PDB file of C-alpha atoms in Angstrom:
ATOM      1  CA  UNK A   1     -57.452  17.486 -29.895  1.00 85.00           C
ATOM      2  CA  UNK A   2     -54.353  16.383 -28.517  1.00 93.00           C
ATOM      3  CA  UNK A   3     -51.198  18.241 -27.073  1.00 92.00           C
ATOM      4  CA  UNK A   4     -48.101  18.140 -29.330  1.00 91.00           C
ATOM      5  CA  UNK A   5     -44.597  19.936 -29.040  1.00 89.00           C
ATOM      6  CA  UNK A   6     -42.689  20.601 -32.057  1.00 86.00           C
ATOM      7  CA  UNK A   7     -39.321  21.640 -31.969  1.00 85.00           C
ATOM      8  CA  UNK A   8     -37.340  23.558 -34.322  1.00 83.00           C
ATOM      9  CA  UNK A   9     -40.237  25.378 -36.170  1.00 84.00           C
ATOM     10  CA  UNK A  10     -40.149  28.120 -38.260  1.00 84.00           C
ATOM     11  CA  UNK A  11     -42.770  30.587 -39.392  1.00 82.00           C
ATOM     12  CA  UNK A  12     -43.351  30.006 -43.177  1.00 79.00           C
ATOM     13  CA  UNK A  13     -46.092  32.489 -44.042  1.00 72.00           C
ATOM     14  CA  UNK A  14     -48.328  34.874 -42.480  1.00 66.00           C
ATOM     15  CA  UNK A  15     -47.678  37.329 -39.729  1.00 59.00           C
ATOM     16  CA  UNK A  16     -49.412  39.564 -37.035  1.00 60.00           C
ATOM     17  CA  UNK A  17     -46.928  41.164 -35.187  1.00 58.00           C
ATOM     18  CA  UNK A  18     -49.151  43.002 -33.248  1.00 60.00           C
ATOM     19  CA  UNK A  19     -52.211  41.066 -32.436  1.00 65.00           C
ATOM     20  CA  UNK A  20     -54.437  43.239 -33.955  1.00 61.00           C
ATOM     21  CA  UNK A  21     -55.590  40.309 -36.665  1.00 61.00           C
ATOM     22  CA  UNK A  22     -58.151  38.238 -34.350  1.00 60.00           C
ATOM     23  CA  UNK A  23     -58.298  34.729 -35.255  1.00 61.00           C
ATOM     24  CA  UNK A  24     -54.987  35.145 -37.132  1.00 68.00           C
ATOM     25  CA  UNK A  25     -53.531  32.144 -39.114  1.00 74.00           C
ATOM     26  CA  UNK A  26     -49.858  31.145 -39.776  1.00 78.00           C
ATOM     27  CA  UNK A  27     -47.704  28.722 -41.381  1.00 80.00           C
ATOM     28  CA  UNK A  28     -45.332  26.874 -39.864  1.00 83.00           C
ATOM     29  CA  UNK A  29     -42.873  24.421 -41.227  1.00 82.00           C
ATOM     30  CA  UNK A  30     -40.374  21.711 -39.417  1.00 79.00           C
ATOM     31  CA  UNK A  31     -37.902  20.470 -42.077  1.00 74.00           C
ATOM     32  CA  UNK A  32     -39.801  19.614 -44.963  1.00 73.00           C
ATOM     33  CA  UNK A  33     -43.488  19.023 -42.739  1.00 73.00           C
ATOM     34  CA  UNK A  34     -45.957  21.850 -42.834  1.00 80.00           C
ATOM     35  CA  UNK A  35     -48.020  22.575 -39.825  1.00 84.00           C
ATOM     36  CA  UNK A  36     -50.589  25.137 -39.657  1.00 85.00           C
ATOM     37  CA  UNK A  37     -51.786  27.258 -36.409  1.00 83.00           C
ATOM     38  CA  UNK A  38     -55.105  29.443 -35.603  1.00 80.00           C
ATOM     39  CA  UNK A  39     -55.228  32.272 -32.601  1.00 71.00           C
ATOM     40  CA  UNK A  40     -58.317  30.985 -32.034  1.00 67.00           C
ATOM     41  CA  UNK A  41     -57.112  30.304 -28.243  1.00 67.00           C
ATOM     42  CA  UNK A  42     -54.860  33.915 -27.667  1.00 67.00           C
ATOM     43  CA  UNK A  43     -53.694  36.390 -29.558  1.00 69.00           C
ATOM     44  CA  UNK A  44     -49.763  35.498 -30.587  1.00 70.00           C
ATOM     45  CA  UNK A  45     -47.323  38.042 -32.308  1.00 70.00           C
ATOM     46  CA  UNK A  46     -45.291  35.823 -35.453  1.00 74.00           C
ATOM     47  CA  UNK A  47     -43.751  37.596 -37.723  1.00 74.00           C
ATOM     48  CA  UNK A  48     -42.624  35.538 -41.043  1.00 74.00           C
ATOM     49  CA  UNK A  49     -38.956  33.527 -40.376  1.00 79.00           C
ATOM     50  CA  UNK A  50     -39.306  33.278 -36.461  1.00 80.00           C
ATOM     51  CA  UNK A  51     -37.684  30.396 -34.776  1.00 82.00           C
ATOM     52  CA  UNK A  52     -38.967  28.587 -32.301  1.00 81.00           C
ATOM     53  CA  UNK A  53     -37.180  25.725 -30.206  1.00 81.00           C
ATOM     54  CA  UNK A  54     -40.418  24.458 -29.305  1.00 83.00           C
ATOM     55  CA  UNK A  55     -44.039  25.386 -30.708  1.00 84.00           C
ATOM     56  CA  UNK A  56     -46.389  23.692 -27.838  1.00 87.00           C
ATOM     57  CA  UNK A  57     -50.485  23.501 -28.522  1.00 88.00           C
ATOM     58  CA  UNK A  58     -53.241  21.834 -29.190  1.00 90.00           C
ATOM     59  CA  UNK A  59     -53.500  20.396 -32.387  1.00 91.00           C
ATOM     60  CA  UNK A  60     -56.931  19.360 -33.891  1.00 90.00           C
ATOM     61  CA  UNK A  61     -59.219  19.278 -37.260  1.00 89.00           C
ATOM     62  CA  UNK A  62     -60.461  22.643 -38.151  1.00 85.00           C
ATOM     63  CA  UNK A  63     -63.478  21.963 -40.323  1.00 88.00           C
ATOM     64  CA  UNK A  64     -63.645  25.108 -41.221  1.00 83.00           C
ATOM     65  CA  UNK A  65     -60.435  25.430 -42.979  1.00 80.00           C
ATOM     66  CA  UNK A  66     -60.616  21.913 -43.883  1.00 88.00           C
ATOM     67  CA  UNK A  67     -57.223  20.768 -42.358  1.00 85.00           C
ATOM     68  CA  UNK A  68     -55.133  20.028 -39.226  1.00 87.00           C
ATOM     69  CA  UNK A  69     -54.231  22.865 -37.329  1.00 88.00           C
ATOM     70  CA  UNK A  70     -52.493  23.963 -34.376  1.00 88.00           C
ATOM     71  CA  UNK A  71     -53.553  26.213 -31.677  1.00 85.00           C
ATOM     72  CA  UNK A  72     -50.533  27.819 -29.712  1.00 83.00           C
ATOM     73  CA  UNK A  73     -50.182  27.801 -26.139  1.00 80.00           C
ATOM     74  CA  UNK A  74     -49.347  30.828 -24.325  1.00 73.00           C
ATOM     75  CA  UNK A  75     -46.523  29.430 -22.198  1.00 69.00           C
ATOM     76  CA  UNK A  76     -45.676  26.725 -24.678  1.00 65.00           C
ATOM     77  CA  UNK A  77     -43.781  28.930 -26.979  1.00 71.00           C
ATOM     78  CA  UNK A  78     -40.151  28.907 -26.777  1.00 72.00           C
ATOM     79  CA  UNK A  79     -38.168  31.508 -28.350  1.00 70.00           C
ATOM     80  CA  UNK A  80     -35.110  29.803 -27.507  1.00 65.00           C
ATOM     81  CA  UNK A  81     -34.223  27.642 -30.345  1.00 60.00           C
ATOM     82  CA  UNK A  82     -30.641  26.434 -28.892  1.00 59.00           C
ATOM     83  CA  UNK A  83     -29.347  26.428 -32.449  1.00 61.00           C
ATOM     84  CA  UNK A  84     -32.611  24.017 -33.841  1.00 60.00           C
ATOM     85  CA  UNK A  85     -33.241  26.517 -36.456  1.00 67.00           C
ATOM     86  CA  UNK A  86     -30.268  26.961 -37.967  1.00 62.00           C
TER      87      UNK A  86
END
């Protein structure tokens, strides 16, 4: 895997707002790009339309699922979007 940072995304699809899903998945998009992230690394609340000025994890092939995912960091989530998802 390697580290990425993407700024400005936006939950597209899928939500656990209170961790009780383990191994939760979620959508994410960035302007027209879709990403994808697993839990598979902590639990993290989303909740569908959340903004995020940056969304920083590990991103990797999940053979499981048969595409690229990303898995969230716990401190690499900014909340702050600074206007990036408007």
């Amino acid at each position: 895997g390697v580290l990425v940072s993407v700024p400005g995304a936006v939950v597209a699809a899928g939500s656990n707002p209170a961790c009780s899903e383990q191994y939760s998945s979620f959508s994410l998009v960035n302007g027209a790009t879709p990403l994808f992230a697993d839990e598979d690394i902590f639990c993290h609340t989303t909740i569908a339309a959340q903004c995020y000025g940056t969304f920083d994890g590990i991103m990797h092939y999940d053979d499981f699922n048969d595409r690229i995912v990303i898995l969230p960091l716990e401190t690499g989530l900014s909340l702050d979007d600074g206007g990036a998802c408007e």
